[in-house]
Every structure is written in structure tokens, then in C-alpha cells.
Amino acid sequence: MYIETSRPRLEGEKARLVSPVFSVAPKNPYGATNTAYCFSFYYHMYGQHIGSLNVYLRLKGQTAIENPLWSSSGNKGQHWNQARVNINPPTSFQVMACASHTRNGSIWFSEGGPVYADPFLLTEDFTASLQL
């Protein structure tokens, strides 16, 4: 998947990739869930004035999203990087990746290399975070 964030985009514009809604069923009689997830993806941020890439968690019924779970900005070189984000949502949720405008650059997503489909992987377990 590819998000073009340079011209003719205008400063302040954002591109978003939003997952389907993932249902979280209660795991015990008290309604709490014990499910933990790891959201992982590969990204490629290259360009002189690259913007930022943020990953957000949107819970069921939530309208405003404020703080990213994960964030990266600036030129990360002419190579693929992997990110892993641990999440433990209390209710149904969506994952959203948001790329901001840049003056000269682009952001690519992939699951394991230059394959530009199905770029995100959600597994039902915690995974150790990678050093960035």
C-alpha cells in the first residue's frame, strides 16, 4: 500500500488507512477481556522532508482520537523498517495509520517486503517491541 504525501498534497493534509472493526468478546463472566494483540507492519519512509506516520487505536463508540500508540517521523532511509505495537483493548476496536503531508517524500506499507497488499498483521498475543 502506498500513501503519497508530497505534492500536490497541501500542508496539513493527512492520509488514513483504517482497519475493519475487530470484535473483542468478553472472556470471563465479569465482562472483562484478557485478549492482548500485537499489530505489526513494515513501513518505508524516505525523502528529504518526510512528514510523520502515526498509529492510533479507535475503540467502539469513540469519536475523537488523540494520542498515537506509535509514531515515527523524518527520513528513515532507503530501506524497510518493522514496527510492532502491543494493544490490549477493552472493547471492539479499529487500528488506524495516519500519514501527514511532506514536502518531498512518500510512505509505503508492506508485510515483509515489496508486496503492497495486506500490509498489516494483527495477532492475538503480545510481542516484544522492536528498537527503532
mmCIF file of C-alpha atoms in Angstrom:
data_model
loop_
_atom_site.group_PDB
_atom_site.id
_atom_site.type_symbol
_atom_site.label_atom_id
_atom_site.label_comp_id
_atom_site.label_asym_id
_atom_site.label_seq_id
_atom_site.Cartn_x
_atom_site.Cartn_y
_atom_site.Cartn_z
ATOM 1 C CA MET A 1 0.000 0.000 0.000
ATOM 2 C CA TYR A 2 1.259 3.434 -0.823
ATOM 3 C CA ILE A 3 0.386 6.850 0.573
ATOM 4 C CA GLU A 4 1.651 9.793 -1.454
ATOM 5 C CA THR A 5 2.295 12.612 0.976
ATOM 6 C CA SER A 6 4.172 15.083 -1.209
ATOM 7 C CA ARG A 7 2.887 17.453 -3.906
ATOM 8 C CA PRO A 8 0.158 18.043 -4.983
ATOM 9 C CA ARG A 9 -0.916 17.432 -1.364
ATOM 10 C CA LEU A 10 -1.284 20.557 0.763
ATOM 11 C CA GLU A 11 0.366 21.162 4.106
ATOM 12 C CA GLY A 12 -1.807 19.841 6.916
ATOM 13 C CA GLU A 13 -3.500 17.179 4.789
ATOM 14 C CA LYS A 14 -3.440 13.606 6.076
ATOM 15 C CA ALA A 15 -3.982 10.210 4.520
ATOM 16 C CA ARG A 16 -5.519 7.432 6.620
ATOM 17 C CA LEU A 17 -5.673 3.658 6.381
ATOM 18 C CA VAL A 18 -8.371 2.236 8.660
ATOM 19 C CA SER A 19 -8.811 -1.427 9.554
ATOM 20 C CA PRO A 20 -12.143 -3.203 9.761
ATOM 21 C CA VAL A 21 -13.737 -3.375 13.216
ATOM 22 C CA PHE A 22 -12.290 -6.201 15.317
ATOM 23 C CA SER A 23 -14.733 -7.618 17.870
ATOM 24 C CA VAL A 24 -13.489 -8.359 21.357
ATOM 25 C CA ALA A 25 -15.703 -10.860 23.172
ATOM 26 C CA PRO A 26 -15.702 -10.988 26.974
ATOM 27 C CA LYS A 27 -13.513 -13.843 28.226
ATOM 28 C CA ASN A 28 -14.905 -14.202 31.737
ATOM 29 C CA PRO A 29 -18.294 -13.813 33.471
ATOM 30 C CA TYR A 30 -17.427 -10.331 34.738
ATOM 31 C CA GLY A 31 -17.262 -8.874 31.230
ATOM 32 C CA ALA A 32 -13.539 -8.165 31.211
ATOM 33 C CA THR A 33 -11.368 -9.345 28.373
ATOM 34 C CA ASN A 34 -7.939 -10.863 28.675
ATOM 35 C CA THR A 35 -7.131 -10.621 24.980
ATOM 36 C CA ALA A 36 -3.894 -8.921 24.029
ATOM 37 C CA TYR A 37 -2.872 -8.223 20.438
ATOM 38 C CA CYS A 38 0.261 -7.344 18.533
ATOM 39 C CA PHE A 39 -0.210 -5.110 15.487
ATOM 40 C CA SER A 40 2.830 -5.352 13.214
ATOM 41 C CA PHE A 41 3.721 -3.839 9.874
ATOM 42 C CA TYR A 42 6.634 -2.808 7.685
ATOM 43 C CA TYR A 43 6.998 0.778 6.533
ATOM 44 C CA HIS A 44 9.300 2.733 4.250
ATOM 45 C CA MET A 45 9.709 6.466 4.910
ATOM 46 C CA TYR A 46 12.149 8.075 2.546
ATOM 47 C CA GLY A 47 12.561 11.667 1.445
ATOM 48 C CA GLN A 48 14.295 14.889 2.346
ATOM 49 C CA HIS A 49 11.350 16.427 4.208
ATOM 50 C CA ILE A 50 9.251 13.387 5.076
ATOM 51 C CA GLY A 51 6.367 14.000 7.459
ATOM 52 C CA SER A 52 5.118 11.593 10.103
ATOM 53 C CA LEU A 53 3.358 8.270 10.426
ATOM 54 C CA ASN A 54 1.143 7.622 13.455
ATOM 55 C CA VAL A 55 -0.802 4.531 14.530
ATOM 56 C CA TYR A 56 -3.964 5.007 16.582
ATOM 57 C CA LEU A 57 -6.428 2.712 18.331
ATOM 58 C CA ARG A 58 -10.098 3.666 17.947
ATOM 59 C CA LEU A 59 -12.365 1.952 20.476
ATOM 60 C CA LYS A 60 -16.045 1.202 19.873
ATOM 61 C CA GLY A 61 -18.074 4.393 20.326
ATOM 62 C CA GLN A 62 -15.008 6.653 20.335
ATOM 63 C CA THR A 63 -15.286 9.715 18.108
ATOM 64 C CA ALA A 64 -12.071 11.617 18.859
ATOM 65 C CA ILE A 65 -8.619 10.054 18.712
ATOM 66 C CA GLU A 66 -5.887 11.995 20.477
ATOM 67 C CA ASN A 67 -2.674 10.165 21.326
ATOM 68 C CA PRO A 68 -0.928 7.766 18.941
ATOM 69 C CA LEU A 69 0.092 4.295 20.131
ATOM 70 C CA TRP A 70 3.141 4.525 17.890
ATOM 71 C CA SER A 71 4.745 7.340 15.920
ATOM 72 C CA SER A 72 7.639 7.880 13.529
ATOM 73 C CA SER A 73 8.751 10.979 11.667
ATOM 74 C CA GLY A 74 11.513 12.048 9.345
ATOM 75 C CA ASN A 75 13.639 10.214 6.828
ATOM 76 C CA LYS A 76 14.235 6.580 7.841
ATOM 77 C CA GLY A 77 16.489 5.767 4.895
ATOM 78 C CA GLN A 78 16.093 3.848 1.674
ATOM 79 C CA HIS A 79 15.053 0.583 3.383
ATOM 80 C CA TRP A 80 12.113 -1.170 5.055
ATOM 81 C CA ASN A 81 11.551 -0.873 8.815
ATOM 82 C CA GLN A 82 9.362 -3.067 11.001
ATOM 83 C CA ALA A 83 7.104 -1.773 13.754
ATOM 84 C CA ARG A 84 5.231 -3.755 16.399
ATOM 85 C CA VAL A 85 2.592 -2.244 18.637
ATOM 86 C CA ASN A 86 1.132 -4.107 21.623
ATOM 87 C CA ILE A 87 -2.526 -3.366 22.344
ATOM 88 C CA ASN A 88 -4.969 -4.607 24.976
ATOM 89 C CA PRO A 89 -8.360 -3.134 24.019
ATOM 90 C CA PRO A 90 -11.288 -3.414 26.456
ATOM 91 C CA THR A 91 -13.867 -3.449 23.651
ATOM 92 C CA SER A 92 -14.217 -3.755 19.865
ATOM 93 C CA PHE A 93 -11.676 -1.622 18.045
ATOM 94 C CA GLN A 94 -10.112 -0.399 14.820
ATOM 95 C CA VAL A 95 -6.469 0.340 14.063
ATOM 96 C CA MET A 96 -5.743 3.473 12.040
ATOM 97 C CA ALA A 97 -2.480 4.513 10.356
ATOM 98 C CA CYS A 98 -2.260 8.224 9.560
ATOM 99 C CA ALA A 99 0.433 9.809 7.358
ATOM 100 C CA SER A 100 0.963 13.569 7.333
ATOM 101 C CA HIS A 101 1.911 15.853 4.450
ATOM 102 C CA THR A 102 5.531 16.155 3.429
ATOM 103 C CA ARG A 103 7.303 18.458 1.018
ATOM 104 C CA ASN A 104 9.201 15.691 -0.729
ATOM 105 C CA GLY A 105 8.687 12.025 0.075
ATOM 106 C CA SER A 106 6.406 9.044 0.266
ATOM 107 C CA ILE A 107 5.383 6.340 2.708
ATOM 108 C CA TRP A 108 4.949 2.680 1.759
ATOM 109 C CA PHE A 109 3.491 -0.191 3.795
ATOM 110 C CA SER A 110 4.258 -3.859 3.314
ATOM 111 C CA GLU A 111 4.053 -7.168 5.152
ATOM 112 C CA GLY A 112 7.562 -8.473 4.706
ATOM 113 C CA GLY A 113 8.934 -6.605 1.723
ATOM 114 C CA PRO A 114 7.850 -5.166 -1.602
ATOM 115 C CA VAL A 115 4.362 -6.688 -1.657
ATOM 116 C CA TYR A 116 1.864 -3.871 -1.463
ATOM 117 C CA ALA A 117 -1.267 -5.722 -0.343
ATOM 118 C CA ASP A 118 -2.458 -6.776 3.106
ATOM 119 C CA PRO A 119 0.248 -4.751 4.832
ATOM 120 C CA PHE A 120 -0.927 -5.148 8.423
ATOM 121 C CA LEU A 121 -0.828 -8.185 10.686
ATOM 122 C CA LEU A 122 -2.824 -8.481 13.908
ATOM 123 C CA THR A 123 -2.044 -11.458 16.135
ATOM 124 C CA GLU A 124 -3.629 -12.458 19.428
ATOM 125 C CA ASP A 125 -0.592 -12.120 21.686
ATOM 126 C CA PHE A 126 1.900 -9.572 22.937
ATOM 127 C CA THR A 127 5.159 -9.308 21.038
ATOM 128 C CA ALA A 128 8.268 -7.614 22.318
ATOM 129 C CA SER A 129 8.613 -4.143 20.858
ATOM 130 C CA LEU A 130 11.376 -3.563 18.350
ATOM 131 C CA GLN A 131 14.016 -0.935 18.926
ATOM 132 C CA LEU A 132 13.617 1.894 16.388
#
